[in-house]
PDB file of C-alpha atoms in Angstrom:
ATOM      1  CA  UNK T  20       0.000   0.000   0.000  1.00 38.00           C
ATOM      2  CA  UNK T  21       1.437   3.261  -1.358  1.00 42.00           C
ATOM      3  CA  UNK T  22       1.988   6.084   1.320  1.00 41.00           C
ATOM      4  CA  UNK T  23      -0.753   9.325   1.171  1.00 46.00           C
ATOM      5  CA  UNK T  24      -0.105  11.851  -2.152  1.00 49.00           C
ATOM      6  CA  UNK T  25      -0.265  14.618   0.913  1.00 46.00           C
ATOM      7  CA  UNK T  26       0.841  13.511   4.379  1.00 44.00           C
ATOM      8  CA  UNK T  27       0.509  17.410   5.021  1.00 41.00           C
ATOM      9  CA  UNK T  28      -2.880  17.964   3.737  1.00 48.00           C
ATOM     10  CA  UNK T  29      -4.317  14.748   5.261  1.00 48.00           C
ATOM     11  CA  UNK T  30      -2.332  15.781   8.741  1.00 57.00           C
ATOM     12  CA  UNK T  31      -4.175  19.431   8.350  1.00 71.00           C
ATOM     13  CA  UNK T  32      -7.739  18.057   7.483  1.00 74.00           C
ATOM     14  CA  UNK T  33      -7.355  16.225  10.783  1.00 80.00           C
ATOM     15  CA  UNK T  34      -6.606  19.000  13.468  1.00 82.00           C
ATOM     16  CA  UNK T  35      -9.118  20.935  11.204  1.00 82.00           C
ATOM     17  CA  UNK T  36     -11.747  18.161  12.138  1.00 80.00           C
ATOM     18  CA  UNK T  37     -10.870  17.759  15.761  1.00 85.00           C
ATOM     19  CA  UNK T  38     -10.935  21.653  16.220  1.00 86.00           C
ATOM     20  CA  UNK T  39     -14.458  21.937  14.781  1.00 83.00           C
ATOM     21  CA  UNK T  40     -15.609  18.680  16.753  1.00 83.00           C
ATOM     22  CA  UNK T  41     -14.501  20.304  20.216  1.00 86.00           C
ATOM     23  CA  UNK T  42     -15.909  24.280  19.250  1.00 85.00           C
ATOM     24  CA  UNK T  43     -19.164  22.298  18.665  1.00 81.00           C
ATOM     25  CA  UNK T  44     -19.244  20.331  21.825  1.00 83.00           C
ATOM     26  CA  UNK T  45     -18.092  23.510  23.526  1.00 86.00           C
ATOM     27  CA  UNK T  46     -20.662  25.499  21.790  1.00 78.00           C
ATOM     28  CA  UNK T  47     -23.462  23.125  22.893  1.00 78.00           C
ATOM     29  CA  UNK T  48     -22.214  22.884  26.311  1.00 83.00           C
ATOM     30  CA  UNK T  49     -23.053  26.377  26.700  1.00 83.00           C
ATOM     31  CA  UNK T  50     -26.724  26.654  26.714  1.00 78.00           C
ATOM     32  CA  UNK T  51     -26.280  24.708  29.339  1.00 83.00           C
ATOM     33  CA  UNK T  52     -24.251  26.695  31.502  1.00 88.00           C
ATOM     34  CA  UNK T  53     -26.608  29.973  30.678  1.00 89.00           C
ATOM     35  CA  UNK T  54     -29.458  27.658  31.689  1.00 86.00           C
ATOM     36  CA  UNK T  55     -27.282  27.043  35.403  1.00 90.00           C
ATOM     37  CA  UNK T  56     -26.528  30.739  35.146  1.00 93.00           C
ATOM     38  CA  UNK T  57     -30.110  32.383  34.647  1.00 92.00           C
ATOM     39  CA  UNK T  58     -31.061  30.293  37.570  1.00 92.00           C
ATOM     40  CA  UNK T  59     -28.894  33.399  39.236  1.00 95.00           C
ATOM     41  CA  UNK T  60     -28.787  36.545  37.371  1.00 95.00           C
ATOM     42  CA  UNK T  61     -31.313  38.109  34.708  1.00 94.00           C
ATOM     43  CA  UNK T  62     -29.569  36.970  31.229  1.00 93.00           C
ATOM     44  CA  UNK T  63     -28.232  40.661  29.917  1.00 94.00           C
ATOM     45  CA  UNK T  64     -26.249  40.859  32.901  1.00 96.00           C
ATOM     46  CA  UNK T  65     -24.996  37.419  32.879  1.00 95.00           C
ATOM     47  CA  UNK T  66     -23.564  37.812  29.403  1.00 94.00           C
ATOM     48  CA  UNK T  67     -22.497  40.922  29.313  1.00 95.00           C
ATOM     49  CA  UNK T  68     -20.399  40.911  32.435  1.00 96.00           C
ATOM     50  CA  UNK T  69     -19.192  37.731  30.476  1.00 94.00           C
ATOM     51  CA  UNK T  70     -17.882  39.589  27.939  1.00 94.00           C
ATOM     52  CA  UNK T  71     -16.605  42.001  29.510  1.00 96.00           C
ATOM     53  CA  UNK T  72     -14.290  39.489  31.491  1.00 95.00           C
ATOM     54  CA  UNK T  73     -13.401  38.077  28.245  1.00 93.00           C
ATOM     55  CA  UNK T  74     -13.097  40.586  26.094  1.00 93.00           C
ATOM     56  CA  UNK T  75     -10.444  42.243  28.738  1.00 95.00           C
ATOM     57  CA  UNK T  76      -8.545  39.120  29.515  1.00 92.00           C
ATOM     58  CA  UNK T  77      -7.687  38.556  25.797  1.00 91.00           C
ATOM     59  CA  UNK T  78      -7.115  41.933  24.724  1.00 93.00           C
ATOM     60  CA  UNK T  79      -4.711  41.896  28.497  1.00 93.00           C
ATOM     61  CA  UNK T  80      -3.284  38.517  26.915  1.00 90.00           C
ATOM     62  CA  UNK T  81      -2.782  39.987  23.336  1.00 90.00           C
ATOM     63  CA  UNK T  82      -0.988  42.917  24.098  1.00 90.00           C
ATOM     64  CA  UNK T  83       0.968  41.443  26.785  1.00 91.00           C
ATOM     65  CA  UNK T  84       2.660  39.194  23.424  1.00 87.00           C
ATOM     66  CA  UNK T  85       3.110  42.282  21.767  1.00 89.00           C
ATOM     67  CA  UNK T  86       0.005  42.194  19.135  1.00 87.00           C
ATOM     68  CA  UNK T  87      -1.155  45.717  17.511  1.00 87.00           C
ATOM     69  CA  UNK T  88      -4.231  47.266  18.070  1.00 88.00           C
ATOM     70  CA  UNK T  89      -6.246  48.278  15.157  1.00 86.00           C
ATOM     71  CA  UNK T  90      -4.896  51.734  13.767  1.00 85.00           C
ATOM     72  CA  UNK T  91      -7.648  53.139  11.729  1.00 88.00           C
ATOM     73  CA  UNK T  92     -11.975  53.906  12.329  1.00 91.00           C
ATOM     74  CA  UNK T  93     -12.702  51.590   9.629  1.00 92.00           C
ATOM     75  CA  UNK T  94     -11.226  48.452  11.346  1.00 91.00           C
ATOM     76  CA  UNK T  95     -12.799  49.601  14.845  1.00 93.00           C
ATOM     77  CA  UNK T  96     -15.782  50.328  13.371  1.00 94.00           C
ATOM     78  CA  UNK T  97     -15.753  46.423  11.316  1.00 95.00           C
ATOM     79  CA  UNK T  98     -14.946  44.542  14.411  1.00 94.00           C
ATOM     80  CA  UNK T  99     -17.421  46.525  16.359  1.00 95.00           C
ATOM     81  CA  UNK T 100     -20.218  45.518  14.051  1.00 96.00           C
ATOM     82  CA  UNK T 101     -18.931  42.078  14.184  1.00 95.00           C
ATOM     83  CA  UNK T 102     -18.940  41.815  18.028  1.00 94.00           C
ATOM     84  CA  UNK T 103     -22.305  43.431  17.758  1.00 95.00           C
ATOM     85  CA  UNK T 104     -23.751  40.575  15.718  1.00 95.00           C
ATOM     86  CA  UNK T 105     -21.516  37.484  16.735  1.00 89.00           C
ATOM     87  CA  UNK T 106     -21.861  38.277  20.627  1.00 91.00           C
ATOM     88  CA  UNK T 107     -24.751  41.021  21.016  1.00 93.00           C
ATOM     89  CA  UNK T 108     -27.198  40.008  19.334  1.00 92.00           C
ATOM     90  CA  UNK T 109     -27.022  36.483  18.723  1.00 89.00           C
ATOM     91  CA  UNK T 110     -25.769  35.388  21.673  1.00 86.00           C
ATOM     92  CA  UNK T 111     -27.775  38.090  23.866  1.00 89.00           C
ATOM     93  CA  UNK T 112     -31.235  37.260  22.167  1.00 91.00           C
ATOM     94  CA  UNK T 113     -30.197  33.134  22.603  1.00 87.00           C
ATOM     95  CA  UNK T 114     -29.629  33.717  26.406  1.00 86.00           C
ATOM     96  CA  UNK T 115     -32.930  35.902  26.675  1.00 89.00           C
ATOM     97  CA  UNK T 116     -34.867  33.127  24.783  1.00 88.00           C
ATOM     98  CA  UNK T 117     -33.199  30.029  26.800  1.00 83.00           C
ATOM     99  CA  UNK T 118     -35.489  31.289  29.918  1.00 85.00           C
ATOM    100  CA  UNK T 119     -38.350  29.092  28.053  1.00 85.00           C
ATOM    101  CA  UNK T 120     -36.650  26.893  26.295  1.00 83.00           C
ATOM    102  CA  UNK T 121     -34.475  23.397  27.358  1.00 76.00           C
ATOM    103  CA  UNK T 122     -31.078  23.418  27.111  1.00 70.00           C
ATOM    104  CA  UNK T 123     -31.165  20.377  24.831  1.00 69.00           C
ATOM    105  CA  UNK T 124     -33.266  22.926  22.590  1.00 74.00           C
ATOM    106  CA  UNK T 125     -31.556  25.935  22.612  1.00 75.00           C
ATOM    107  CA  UNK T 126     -28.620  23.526  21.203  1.00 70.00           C
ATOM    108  CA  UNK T 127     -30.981  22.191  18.430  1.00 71.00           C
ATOM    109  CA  UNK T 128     -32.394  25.267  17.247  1.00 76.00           C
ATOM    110  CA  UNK T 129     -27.940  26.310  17.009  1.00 73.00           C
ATOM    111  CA  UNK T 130     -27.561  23.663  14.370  1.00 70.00           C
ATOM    112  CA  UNK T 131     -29.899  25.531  11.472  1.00 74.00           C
ATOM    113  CA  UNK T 132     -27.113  28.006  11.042  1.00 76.00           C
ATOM    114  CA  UNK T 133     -25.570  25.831   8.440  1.00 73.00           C
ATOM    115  CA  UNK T 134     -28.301  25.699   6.720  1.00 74.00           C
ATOM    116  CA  UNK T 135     -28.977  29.210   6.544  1.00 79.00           C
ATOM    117  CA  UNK T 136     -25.170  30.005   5.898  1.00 78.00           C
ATOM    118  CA  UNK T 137     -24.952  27.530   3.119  1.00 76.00           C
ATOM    119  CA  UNK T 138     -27.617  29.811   1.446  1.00 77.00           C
ATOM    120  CA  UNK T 139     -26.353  33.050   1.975  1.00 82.00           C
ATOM    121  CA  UNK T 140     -22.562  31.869   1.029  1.00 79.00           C
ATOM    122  CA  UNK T 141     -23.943  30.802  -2.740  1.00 76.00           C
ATOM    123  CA  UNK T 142     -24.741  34.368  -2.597  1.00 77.00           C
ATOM    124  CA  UNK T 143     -22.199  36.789  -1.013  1.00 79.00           C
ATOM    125  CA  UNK T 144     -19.092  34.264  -0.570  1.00 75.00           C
ATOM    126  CA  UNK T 145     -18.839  32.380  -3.943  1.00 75.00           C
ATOM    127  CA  UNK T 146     -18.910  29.276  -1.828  1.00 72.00           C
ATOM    128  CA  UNK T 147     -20.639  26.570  -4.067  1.00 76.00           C
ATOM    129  CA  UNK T 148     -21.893  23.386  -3.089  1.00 73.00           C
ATOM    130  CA  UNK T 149     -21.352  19.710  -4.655  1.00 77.00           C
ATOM    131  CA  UNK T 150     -24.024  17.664  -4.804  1.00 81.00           C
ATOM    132  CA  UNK T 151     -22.915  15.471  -2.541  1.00 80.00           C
ATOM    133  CA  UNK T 152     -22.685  18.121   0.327  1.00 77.00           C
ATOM    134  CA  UNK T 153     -26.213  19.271  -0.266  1.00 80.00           C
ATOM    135  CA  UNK T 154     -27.220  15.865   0.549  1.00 83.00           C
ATOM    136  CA  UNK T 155     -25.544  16.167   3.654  1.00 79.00           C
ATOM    137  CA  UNK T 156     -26.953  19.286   4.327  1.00 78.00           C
ATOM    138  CA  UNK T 157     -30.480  18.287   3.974  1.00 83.00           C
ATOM    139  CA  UNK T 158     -29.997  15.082   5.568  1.00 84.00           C
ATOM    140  CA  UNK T 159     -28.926  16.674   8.776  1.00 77.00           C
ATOM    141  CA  UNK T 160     -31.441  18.834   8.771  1.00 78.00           C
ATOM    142  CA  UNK T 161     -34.147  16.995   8.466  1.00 83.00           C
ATOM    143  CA  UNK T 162     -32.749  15.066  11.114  1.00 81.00           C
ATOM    144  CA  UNK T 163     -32.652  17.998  13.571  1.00 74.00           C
ATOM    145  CA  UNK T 164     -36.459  18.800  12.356  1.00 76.00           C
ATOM    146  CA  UNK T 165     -37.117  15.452  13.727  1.00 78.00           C
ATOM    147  CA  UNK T 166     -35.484  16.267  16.787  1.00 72.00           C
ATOM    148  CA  UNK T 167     -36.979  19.200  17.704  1.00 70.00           C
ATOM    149  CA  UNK T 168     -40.577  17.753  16.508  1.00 72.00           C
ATOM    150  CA  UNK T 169     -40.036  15.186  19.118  1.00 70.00           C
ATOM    151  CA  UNK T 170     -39.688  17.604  21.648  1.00 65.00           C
ATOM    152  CA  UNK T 171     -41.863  20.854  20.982  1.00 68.00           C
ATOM    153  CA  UNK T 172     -43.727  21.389  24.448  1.00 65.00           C
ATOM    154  CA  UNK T 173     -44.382  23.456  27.515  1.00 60.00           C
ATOM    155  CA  UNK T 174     -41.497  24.167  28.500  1.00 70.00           C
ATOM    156  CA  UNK T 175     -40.069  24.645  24.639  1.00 76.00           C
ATOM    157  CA  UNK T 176     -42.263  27.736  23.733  1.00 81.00           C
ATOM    158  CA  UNK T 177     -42.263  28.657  20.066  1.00 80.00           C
ATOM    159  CA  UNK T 178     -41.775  32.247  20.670  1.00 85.00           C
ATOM    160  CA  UNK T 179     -38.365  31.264  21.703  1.00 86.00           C
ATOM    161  CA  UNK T 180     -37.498  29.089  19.462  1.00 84.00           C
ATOM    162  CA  UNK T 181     -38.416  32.282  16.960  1.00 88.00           C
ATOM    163  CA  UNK T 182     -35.897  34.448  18.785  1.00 90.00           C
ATOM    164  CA  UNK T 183     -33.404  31.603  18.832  1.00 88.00           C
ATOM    165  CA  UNK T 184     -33.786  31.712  14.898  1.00 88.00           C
ATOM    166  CA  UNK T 185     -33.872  35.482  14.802  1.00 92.00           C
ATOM    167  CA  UNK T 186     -30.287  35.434  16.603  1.00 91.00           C
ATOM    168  CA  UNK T 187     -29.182  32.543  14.337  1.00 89.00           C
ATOM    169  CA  UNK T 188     -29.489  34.785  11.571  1.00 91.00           C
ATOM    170  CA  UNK T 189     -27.581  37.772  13.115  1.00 93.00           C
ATOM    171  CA  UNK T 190     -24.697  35.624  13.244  1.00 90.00           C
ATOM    172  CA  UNK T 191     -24.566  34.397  10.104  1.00 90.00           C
ATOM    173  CA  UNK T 192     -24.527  37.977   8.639  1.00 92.00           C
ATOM    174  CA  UNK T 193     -21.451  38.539  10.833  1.00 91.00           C
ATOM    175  CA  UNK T 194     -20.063  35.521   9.825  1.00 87.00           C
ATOM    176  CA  UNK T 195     -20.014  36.569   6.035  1.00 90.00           C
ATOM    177  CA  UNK T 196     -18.735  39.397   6.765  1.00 92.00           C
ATOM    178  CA  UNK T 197     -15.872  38.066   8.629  1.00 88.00           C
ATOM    179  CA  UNK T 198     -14.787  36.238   5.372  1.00 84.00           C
ATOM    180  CA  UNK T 199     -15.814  38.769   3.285  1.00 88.00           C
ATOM    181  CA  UNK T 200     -13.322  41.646   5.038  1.00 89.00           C
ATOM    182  CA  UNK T 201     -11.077  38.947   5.631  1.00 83.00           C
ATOM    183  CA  UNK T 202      -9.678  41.108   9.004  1.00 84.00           C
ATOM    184  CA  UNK T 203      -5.970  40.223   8.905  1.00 80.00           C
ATOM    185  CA  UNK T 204      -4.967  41.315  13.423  1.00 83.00           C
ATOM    186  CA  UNK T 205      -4.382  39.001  15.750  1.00 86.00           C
ATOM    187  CA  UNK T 206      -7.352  36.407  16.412  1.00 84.00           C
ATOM    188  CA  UNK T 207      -7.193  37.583  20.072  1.00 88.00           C
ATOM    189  CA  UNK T 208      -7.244  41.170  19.061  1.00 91.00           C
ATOM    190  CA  UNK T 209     -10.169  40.504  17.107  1.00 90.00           C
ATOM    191  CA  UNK T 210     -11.966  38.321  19.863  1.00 89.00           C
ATOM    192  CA  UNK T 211     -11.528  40.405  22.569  1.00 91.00           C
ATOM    193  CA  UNK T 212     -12.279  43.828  20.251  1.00 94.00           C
ATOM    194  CA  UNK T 213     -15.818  42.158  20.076  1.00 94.00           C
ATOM    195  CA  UNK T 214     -16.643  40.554  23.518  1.00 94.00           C
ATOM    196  CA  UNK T 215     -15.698  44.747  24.648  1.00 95.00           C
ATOM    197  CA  UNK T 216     -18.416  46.117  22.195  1.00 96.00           C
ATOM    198  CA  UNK T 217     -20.435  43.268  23.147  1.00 96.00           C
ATOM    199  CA  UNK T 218     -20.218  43.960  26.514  1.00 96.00           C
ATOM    200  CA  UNK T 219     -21.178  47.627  26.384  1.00 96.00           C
ATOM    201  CA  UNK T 220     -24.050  46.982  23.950  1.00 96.00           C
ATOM    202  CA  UNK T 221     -25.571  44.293  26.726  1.00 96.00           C
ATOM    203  CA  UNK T 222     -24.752  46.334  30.218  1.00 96.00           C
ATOM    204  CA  UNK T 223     -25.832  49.476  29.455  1.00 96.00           C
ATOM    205  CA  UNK T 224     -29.671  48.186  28.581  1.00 95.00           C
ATOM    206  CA  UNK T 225     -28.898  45.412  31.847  1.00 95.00           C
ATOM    207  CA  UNK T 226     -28.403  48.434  34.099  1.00 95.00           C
ATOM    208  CA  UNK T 227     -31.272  50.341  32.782  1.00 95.00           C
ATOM    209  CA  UNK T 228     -34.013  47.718  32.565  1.00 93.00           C
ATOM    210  CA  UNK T 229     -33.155  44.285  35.228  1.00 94.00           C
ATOM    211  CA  UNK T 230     -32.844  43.640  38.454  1.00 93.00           C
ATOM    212  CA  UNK T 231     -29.501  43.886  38.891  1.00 93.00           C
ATOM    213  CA  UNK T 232     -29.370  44.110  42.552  1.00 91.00           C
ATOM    214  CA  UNK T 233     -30.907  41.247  42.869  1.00 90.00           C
ATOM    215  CA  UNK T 234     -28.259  38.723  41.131  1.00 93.00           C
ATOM    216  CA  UNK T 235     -27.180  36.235  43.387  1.00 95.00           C
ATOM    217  CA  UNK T 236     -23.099  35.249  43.734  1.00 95.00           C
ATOM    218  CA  UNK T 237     -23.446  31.901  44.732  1.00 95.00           C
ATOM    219  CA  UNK T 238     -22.012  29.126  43.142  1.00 94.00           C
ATOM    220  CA  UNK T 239     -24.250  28.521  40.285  1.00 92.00           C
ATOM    221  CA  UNK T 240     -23.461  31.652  39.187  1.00 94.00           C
ATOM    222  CA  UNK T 241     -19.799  31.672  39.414  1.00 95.00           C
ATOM    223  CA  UNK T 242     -19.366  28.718  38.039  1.00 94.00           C
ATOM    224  CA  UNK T 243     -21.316  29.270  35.063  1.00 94.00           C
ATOM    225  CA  UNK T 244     -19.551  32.721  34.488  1.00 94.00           C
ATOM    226  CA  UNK T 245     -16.337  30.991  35.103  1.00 94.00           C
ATOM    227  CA  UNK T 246     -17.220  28.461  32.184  1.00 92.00           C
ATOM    228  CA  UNK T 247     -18.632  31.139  29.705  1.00 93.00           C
ATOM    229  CA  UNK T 248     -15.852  33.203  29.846  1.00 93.00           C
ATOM    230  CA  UNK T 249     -12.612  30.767  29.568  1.00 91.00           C
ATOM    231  CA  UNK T 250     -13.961  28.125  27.943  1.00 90.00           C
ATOM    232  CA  UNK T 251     -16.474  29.682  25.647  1.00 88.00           C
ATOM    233  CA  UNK T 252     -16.002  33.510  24.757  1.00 86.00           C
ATOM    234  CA  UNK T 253     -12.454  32.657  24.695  1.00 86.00           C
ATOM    235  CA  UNK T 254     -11.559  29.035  24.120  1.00 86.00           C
ATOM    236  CA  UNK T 255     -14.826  28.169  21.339  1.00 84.00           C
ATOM    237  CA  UNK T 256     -14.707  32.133  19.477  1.00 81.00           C
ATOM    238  CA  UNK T 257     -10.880  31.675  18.726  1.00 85.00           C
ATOM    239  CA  UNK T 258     -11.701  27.705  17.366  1.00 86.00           C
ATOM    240  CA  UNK T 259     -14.357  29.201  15.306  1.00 82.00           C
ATOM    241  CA  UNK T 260     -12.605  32.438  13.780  1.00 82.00           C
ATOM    242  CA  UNK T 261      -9.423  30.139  13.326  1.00 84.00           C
ATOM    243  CA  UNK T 262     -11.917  27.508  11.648  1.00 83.00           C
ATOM    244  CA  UNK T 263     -13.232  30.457   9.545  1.00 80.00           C
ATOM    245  CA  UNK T 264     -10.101  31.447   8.598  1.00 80.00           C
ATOM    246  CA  UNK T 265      -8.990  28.217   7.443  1.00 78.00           C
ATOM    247  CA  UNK T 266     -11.511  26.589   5.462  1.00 70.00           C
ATOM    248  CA  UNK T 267     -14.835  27.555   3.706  1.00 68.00           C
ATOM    249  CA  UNK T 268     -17.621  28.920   6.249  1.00 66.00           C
ATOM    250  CA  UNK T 269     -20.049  26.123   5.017  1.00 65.00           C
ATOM    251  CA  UNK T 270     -18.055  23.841   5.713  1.00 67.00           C
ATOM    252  CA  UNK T 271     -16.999  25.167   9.249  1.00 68.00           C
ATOM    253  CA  UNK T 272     -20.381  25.797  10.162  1.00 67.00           C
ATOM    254  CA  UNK T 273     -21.449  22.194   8.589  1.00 68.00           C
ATOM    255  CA  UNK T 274     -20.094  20.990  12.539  1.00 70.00           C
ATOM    256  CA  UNK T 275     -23.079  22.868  14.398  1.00 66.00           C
ATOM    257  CA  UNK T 276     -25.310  20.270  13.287  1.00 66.00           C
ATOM    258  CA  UNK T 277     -23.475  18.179  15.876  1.00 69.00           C
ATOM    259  CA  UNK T 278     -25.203  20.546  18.515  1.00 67.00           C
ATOM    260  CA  UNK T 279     -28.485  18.566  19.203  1.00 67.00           C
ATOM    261  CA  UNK T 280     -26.194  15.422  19.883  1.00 70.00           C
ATOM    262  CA  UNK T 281     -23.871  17.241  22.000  1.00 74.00           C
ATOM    263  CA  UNK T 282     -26.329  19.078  23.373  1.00 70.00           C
ATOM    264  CA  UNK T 283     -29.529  17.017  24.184  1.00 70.00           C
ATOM    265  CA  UNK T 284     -26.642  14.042  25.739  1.00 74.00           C
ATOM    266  CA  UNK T 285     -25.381  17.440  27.778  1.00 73.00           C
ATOM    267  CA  UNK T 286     -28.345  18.450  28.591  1.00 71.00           C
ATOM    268  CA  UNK T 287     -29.853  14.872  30.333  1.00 74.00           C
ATOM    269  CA  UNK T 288     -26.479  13.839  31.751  1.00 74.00           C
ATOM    270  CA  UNK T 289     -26.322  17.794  33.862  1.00 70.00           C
ATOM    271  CA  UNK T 290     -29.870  19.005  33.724  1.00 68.00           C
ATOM    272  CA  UNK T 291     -31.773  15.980  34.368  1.00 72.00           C
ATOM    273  CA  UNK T 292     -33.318  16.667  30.804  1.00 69.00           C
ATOM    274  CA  UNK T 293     -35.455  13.692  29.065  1.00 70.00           C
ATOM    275  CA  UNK T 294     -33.982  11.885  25.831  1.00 69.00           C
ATOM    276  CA  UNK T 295     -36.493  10.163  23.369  1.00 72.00           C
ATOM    277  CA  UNK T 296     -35.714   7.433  20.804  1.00 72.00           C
ATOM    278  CA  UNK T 297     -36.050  10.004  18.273  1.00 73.00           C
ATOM    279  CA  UNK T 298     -32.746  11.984  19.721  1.00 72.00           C
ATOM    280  CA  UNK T 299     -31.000   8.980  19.357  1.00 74.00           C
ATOM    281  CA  UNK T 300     -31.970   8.574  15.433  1.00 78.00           C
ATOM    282  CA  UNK T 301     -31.770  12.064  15.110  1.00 76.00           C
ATOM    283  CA  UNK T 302     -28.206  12.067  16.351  1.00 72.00           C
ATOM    284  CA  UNK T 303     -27.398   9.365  13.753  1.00 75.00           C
ATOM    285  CA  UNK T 304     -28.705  11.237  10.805  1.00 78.00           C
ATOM    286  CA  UNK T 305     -26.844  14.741  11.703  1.00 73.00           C
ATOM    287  CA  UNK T 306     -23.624  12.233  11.475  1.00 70.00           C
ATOM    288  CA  UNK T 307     -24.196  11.309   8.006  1.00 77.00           C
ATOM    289  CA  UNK T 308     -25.010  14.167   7.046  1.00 76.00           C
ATOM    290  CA  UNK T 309     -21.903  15.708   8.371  1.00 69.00           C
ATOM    291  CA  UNK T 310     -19.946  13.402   6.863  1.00 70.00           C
ATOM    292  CA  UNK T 311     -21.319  13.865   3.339  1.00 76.00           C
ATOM    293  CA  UNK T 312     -21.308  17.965   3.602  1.00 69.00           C
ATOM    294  CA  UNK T 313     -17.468  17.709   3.862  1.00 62.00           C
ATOM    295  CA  UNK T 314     -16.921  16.024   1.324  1.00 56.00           C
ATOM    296  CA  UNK T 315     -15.791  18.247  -1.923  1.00 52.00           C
ATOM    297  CA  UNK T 316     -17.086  15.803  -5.063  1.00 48.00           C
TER     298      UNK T 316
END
C-alpha cells in the first residue's frame, strides 16, 4: 500500500476536524451553563459581564505578546459591528430566549445556522456546493427537524425558538462578513475587540431595565460565568474564527449540526433533561449528514 499523495494535507484536514468537533461540543455545552446561570442573574447581565471578562482578559493577553491594536476607524468600526452581531445580538437574544426553552433545545435550534449560511454563502461568498454536500446538508437537517418535533412542548415555547432563529441569523450575517473583510490582526485582538463592544451593547440596557441588585453570587453563578468566559467567549470564538479562517464557512459551520447530539446528551447527563428514541436517530442522521457535507465531489 502506497503512502498518502499529501501527508501534510491529510495531517491538516485532521486538526481541522478535531478543532471543529470540540468548538461544537463547547458550543453546545453552553446553553447549558446559561441555563445554570439564569437560575442566578437576569440573562443581559450574565452575558455581558461575560464579555466584559473576556473581552479584557484577551485583549490583556494579546498585548501582553506584543500584538497591535487596530490603527484606523474603519477596522474599529468592522470589528465593532462584528462583536455586535456574533456576541450582542445572537448570543444576547439566545440567552434571553433560553429562559423558556431546554437546554437540549436551545442547542438544536444552534444547528440551522448551516443551513442558513450555506444559502447566503452561494450568494455573497462564492462558496458553491457539490451535490454530494447538499445531501448532507439536507440530511442533517431533516434530522434535527425530527429532533426538535419530538420535543416541541411546555417548557419549549415557540416564541423562543423564533428568537433563537432570529439570533441565528444575526450571526450568520457577521459571519459573512468576517470572510468577506477577511480582518488580517491578531485572532485575540479581534476576539476580545468584540466581547468589549459586546459587553457595552448588553450592560448598558442590563443596568437600565433588570434587576440587577438582585443577582445572586453563589455558586451557580460563578461557576457558570467561570465556564462562559474561559472556555467559551475565549476558548470556542478563537476555534471558530481560526476555523473560519482556514476553510470555507459552510463547511466550518457544517459541525453545528453536531449541537443537538452534543447538546440534548449534555443536557440529560447535567440538567436531568429527558432523551427520546427520536434523539437517538436524530443524532445518527446529523452524522451522516456531516460526513457527506465535507466532502468536496
Amino acid at each position: 500500500m502506497g503512502l498518502p499523495k499529501n501527508p501534510f494535507a491529510i495531517g491538516k484536514t485532521a486538526v481541522y476536524t478535531a478543532l471543529a468537533l470540540l468548538f461544537s461540543m463547547i458550543w453546545a455545552s453552553a446553553f447549558m451553563a446559561v441555563k445554570v446561570g439564569l437560575t442566578s442573574s437576569p440573562p443581559l447581565f450574565l452575558m455581558g459581564f461575560r464579555f466584559l471578562l473576556a473581552g479584557l482578559f484577551l485583549l490583556g493577553f494579546a498585548r501582553w505578546r506584543g500584538s497591535v491594536l487596530p490603527d484606523s476607524f474603519t477596522e474599529w468600526a468592522r470589528l465593532g459591528l462584528l462583536g455586535l452581531l456574533n456576541n450582542a445580538a445572537y448570543l444576547g437574544i439566545s440567552a434571553i430566549a433560553l429562559r423558556h426553552l431546554s437546554g437540549g433545545m436551545g442547542a438544536v435550534l444552534a444547528s440551522t445556522n448551516p443551513i442558513m449560511l450555506a444559502v447566503v454563502s452561494q450568494f455573497f461568498l462564492k462558496e458553491r456546493l457539490a451535490p454530494r454536500q447538499v445531501i448532507g446538508f439536507l440530511v442533517a437537517f431533516v434530522s434535527v427537524v425530527g429532533v426538535m418535533n419530538g420535543r416541541i412542548g411546555a417548557n419549549d415555547r415557540l416564541d423562543s425558538m423564533l428568537l433563537v432563529l432570529l439570533a441565528n441569523a444575526l450571526m450568520v450575517a457577521g459571519t459573512v462578513l468576517f470572510k468577506r473583510w477577511e480582518l488580517k490582526h491578531d485572532l485575540l485582538i479581534i476576539t476580545g475587540v468584540q466581547l468589549l463592544v459586546a459587553s457595552i451593547a448588553l450592560l448598558v440596557p442590563s443596568l437600565l431595565l433588570e434587576p440587577v441588585g438582585a443577582v445572586k453570587w453563589d455558586a451557580n453563578f460563578l461557576g457558570a460565568l467561570g465556564y462562559l468566559v474561559f472556555g467559551v467567549s475565549c476558548g470556542a470564538m478563537l476555534i471558530w474564527f481560526y476555523l473560519l479562517r482556514s476553510g470555507a464557512a459552510s463547511r466550518a459551520s457544517a459541525f453545528l449540526f453536531l449541537n443537538p447530539v452534543f447538546g440534548l446528551l449534555m443536557g440529560a447527563l447535567l440538567l436531568g433533561e429527558p432523551l427520546k428514541d427520536s434523539d437517538f436517530l436524530g443524532g445518527f442522521g446529523v452524522a451522516v449528514g456531516i460526513y457527506l457535507a465535507q466532502k468536496t465531489g
